XYZ file of C-alpha atoms in Angstrom:
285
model
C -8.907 2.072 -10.730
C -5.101 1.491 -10.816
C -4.254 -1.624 -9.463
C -0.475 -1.926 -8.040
C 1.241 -5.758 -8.140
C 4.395 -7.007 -6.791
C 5.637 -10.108 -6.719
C 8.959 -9.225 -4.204
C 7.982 -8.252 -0.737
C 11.098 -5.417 -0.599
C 9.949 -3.468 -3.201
C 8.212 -0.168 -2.363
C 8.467 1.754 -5.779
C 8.813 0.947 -9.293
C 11.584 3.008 -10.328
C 9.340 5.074 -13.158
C 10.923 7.647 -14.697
C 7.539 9.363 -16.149
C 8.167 12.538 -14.533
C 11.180 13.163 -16.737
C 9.285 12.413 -20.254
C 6.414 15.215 -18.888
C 6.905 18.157 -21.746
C 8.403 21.566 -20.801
C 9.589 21.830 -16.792
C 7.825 19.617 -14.509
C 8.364 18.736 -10.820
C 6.494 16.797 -8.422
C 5.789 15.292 -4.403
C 4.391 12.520 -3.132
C 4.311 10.830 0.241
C 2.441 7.638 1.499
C 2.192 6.260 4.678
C 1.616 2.556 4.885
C -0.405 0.997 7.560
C -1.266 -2.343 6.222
C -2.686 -5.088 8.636
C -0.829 -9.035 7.909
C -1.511 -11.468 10.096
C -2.291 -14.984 10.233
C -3.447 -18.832 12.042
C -0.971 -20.668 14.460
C -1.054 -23.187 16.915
C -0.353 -22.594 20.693
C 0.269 -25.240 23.519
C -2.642 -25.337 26.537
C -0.837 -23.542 29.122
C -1.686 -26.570 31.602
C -1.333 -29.699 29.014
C 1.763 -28.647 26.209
C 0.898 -31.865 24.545
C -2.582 -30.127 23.310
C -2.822 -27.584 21.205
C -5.646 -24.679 20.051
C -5.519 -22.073 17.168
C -4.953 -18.643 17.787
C -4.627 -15.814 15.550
C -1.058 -14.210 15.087
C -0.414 -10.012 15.586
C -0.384 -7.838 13.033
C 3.659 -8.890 11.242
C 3.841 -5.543 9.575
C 4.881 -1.923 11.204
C 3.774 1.524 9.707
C 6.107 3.480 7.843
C 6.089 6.519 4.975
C 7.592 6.722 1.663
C 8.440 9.420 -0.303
C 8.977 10.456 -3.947
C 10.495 13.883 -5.310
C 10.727 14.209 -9.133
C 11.766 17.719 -10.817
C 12.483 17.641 -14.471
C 14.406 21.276 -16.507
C 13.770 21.504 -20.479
C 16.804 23.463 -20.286
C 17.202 23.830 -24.049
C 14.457 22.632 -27.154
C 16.698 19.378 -27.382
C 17.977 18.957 -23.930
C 16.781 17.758 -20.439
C 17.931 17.510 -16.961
C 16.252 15.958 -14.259
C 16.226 14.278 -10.827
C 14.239 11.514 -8.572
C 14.371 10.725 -5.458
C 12.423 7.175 -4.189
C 12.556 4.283 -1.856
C 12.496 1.354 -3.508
C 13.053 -1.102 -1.010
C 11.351 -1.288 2.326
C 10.314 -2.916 5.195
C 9.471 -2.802 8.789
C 8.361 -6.667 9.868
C 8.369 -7.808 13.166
C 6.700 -10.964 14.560
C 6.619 -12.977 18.087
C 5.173 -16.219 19.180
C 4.824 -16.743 23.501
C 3.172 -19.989 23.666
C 1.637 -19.371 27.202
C -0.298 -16.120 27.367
C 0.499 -15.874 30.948
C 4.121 -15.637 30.734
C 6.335 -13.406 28.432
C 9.467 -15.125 29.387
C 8.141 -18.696 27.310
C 9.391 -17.298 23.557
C 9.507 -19.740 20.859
C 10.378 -17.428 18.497
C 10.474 -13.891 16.857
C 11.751 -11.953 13.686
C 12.239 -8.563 13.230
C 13.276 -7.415 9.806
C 13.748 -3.571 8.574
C 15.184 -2.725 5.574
C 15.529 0.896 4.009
C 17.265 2.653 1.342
C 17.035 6.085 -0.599
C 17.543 6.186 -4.238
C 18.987 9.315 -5.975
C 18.795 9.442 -10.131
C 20.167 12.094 -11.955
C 19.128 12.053 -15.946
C 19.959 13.657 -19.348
C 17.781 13.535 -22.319
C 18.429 14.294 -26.147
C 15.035 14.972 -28.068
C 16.291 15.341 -31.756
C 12.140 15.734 -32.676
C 9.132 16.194 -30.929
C 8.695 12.365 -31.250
C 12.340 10.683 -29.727
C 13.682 11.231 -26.631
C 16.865 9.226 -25.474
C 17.719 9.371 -22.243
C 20.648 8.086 -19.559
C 21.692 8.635 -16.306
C 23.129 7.757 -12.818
C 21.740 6.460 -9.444
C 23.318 6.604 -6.165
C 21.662 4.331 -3.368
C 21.939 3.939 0.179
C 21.267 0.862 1.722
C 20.630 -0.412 5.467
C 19.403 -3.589 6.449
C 19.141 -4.882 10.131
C 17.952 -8.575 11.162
C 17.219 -10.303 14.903
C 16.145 -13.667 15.192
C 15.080 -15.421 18.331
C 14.164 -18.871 19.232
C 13.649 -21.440 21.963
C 14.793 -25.332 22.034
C 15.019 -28.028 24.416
C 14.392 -25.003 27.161
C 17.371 -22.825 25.587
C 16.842 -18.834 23.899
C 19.189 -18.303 21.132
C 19.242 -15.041 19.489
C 20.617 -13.914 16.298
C 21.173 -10.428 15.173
C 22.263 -9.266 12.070
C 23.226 -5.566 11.246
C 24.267 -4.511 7.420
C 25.718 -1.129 8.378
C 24.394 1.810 5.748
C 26.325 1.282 2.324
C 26.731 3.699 -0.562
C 26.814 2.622 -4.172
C 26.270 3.985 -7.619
C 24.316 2.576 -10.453
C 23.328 3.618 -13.848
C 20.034 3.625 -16.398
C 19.316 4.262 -20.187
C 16.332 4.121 -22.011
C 14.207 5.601 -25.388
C 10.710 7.321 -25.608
C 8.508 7.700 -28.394
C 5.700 9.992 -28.543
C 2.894 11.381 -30.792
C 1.228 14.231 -29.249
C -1.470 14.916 -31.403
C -2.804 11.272 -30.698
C -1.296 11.080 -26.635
C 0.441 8.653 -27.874
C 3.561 7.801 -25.559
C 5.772 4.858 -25.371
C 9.274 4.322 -23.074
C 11.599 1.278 -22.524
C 13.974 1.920 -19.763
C 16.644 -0.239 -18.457
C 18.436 0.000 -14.710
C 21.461 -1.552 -13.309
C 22.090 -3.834 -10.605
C 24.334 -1.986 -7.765
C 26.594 -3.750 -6.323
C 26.870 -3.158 -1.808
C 29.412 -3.821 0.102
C 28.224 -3.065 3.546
C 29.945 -4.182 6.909
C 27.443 -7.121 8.666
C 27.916 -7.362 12.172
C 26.758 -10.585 13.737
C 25.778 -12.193 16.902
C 24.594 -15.142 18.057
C 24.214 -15.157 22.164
C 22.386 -17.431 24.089
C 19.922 -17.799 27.453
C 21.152 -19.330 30.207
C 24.778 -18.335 29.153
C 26.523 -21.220 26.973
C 30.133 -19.626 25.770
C 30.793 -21.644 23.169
C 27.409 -20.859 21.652
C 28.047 -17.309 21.775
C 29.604 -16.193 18.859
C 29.867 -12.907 16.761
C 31.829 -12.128 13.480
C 32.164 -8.561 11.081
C 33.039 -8.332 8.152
C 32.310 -7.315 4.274
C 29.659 -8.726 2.303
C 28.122 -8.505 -0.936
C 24.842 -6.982 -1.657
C 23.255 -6.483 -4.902
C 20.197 -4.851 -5.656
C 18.310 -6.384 -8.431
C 18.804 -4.778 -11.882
C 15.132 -4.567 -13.993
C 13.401 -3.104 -17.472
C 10.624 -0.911 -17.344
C 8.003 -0.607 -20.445
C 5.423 2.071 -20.019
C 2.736 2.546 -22.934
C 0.023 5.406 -23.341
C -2.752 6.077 -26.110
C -5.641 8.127 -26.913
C -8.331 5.954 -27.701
C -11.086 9.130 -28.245
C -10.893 12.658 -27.243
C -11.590 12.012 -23.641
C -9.903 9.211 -22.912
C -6.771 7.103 -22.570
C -5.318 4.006 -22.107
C -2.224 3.074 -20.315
C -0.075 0.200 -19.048
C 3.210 -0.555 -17.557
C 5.045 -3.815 -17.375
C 7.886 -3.825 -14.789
C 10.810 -6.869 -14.408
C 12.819 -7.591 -12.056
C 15.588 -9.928 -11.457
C 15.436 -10.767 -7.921
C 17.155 -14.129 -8.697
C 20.559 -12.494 -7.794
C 19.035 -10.529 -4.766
C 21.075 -12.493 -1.580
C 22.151 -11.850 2.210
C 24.673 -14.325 3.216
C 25.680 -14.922 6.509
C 29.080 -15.201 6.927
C 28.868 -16.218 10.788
C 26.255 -19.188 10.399
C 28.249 -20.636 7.043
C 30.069 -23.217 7.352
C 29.889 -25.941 4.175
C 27.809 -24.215 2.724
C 26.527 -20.751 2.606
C 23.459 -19.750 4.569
C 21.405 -17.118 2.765
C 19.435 -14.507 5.430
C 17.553 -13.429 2.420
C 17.239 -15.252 -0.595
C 14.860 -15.365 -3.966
C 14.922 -18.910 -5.268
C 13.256 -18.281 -8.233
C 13.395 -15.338 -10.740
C 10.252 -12.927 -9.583
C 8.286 -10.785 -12.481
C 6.916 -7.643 -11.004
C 4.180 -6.213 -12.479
C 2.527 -3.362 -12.348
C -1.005 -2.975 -14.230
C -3.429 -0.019 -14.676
């Protein structure tokens, strides 16, 4: 049973390219609609004594949404390939709020709702001097929208913060090598992607409730987004006449993966999103 790991909570896909090393013309669909169920223990204040406090269970943090994958590969000539692939790689739909008195929806300590979606469009040539090598490069062009509200109550005041990365357009690029044996399924590929580099308009706000002007604040302008560049090894053997074995390893270099606010830095910059440590994605069959 294939079992799918990832260690970075954007990423929806993992970028495989194993449609375009399928022999002769090949295309393919595939949607999924995710419906997962996170949720969690907190603490809420007795409605009639704040200083006392009970667990409660949290809602579900995570909203449905689909994903999609379109892959069609041309053997136009015995030593030349085209193809295309369409994906989302990174995606999101997370929305969370804490009311610590059942009774009254106007008591919010604080909320988060976080979307994030983006289309990836490759384009790749191959050169197969032999029925064993394949080299392969190509192009990807990426959209990329992001949008961010934050809310939260102190000392009796709402403040809410609301981010919105406007959609951004950038191109990146991949290479990579195949090896194959056919007569023993034997099929190896090593393919490398590029970070791409946003630069989407991010429209802030900060407003709060009752009114305090000099608390209200809001700011647009440029920032830099880059999507994390990774390597891909996929590996494939006959091990008898009916039946295989297969892996893939998958890395990722979130490290570099940031949102900084421009509005909320000041000293020093305040990251919206932010990796601290390099993550290894994985995925293992």
């Amino acid at each position: 049973m294939p079992v799918q790991l990832y260690a970075a909570a954007l990423e929806t896909s993992n970028q495989s390219i194993a449609s375009f090393l399928e022999p002769n013309d090949y295309a393919e669909v595939s949607t999924a609609i995710i419906n997962a169920h996170i949720a969690g223990k907190t603490y809420r204040p007795d409605a009639n004594n704040p200083s006392e406090f009970s667990e409660v269970s949290t809602p579900n943090f995570v909203k449905r949404f689909a994903l999609s994958n379109v892959a069609l590969k041309l053997q136009v000539q015995p030593e030349w390939s085209l193809g295309l692939i369409y994906d989302q790689p990174y995606t999101t739909d997370i929305s969370y709020a804490f009311k610590p008195v059942l009774s009254s929806s106007a008591q919010l300590v604080n909320a988060v709702n976080f979307k994030t979606d983006s289309d990836n469009l490759t384009a790749l040539l191959g050169y197969q001097p032999n029925l064993s090598w394949n080299y392969y490069g190509g192009v990807s062009y990426q959209n990329l929208d992001t949008q961010l509200q934050i809310s939260g109550q102190s000392m009796g005041l709402l403040m809410d913060y609301s981010a919105n990365a406007e959609n951004d357009s950038a191109m990146g690029w991949l290479a990579g090598i195949s090896y194959q044996i056919p007569a023993y399924a034997l099929k190896t590929s090593l393919t490398y992607r590029s970070k791409i580099r946003h630069h989407p308009l991010l429209q802030e706000q900060i407003f709060s409730t009752p009114t305090i002007l000099a608390l209200n604040l809001s700011a647009a302008r440029h920032i830099n987004i880059e999507t994390p560049q990774s390597v891909n090894f996929d590996f494939q053997s006959g091990i008898n006449p009916n039946n295989l074995i297969y892996t893939s390893l998958r890395w990722v270099n979130w490290e570099k993966f940031k949102i900084i606010s421009p509005l909320l830095s000041t000293t020093e910059p305040v990251s919206l999103v932010d990796y601290k440590k390099i993550s290894s994605p994985a995925h293992w069959v």
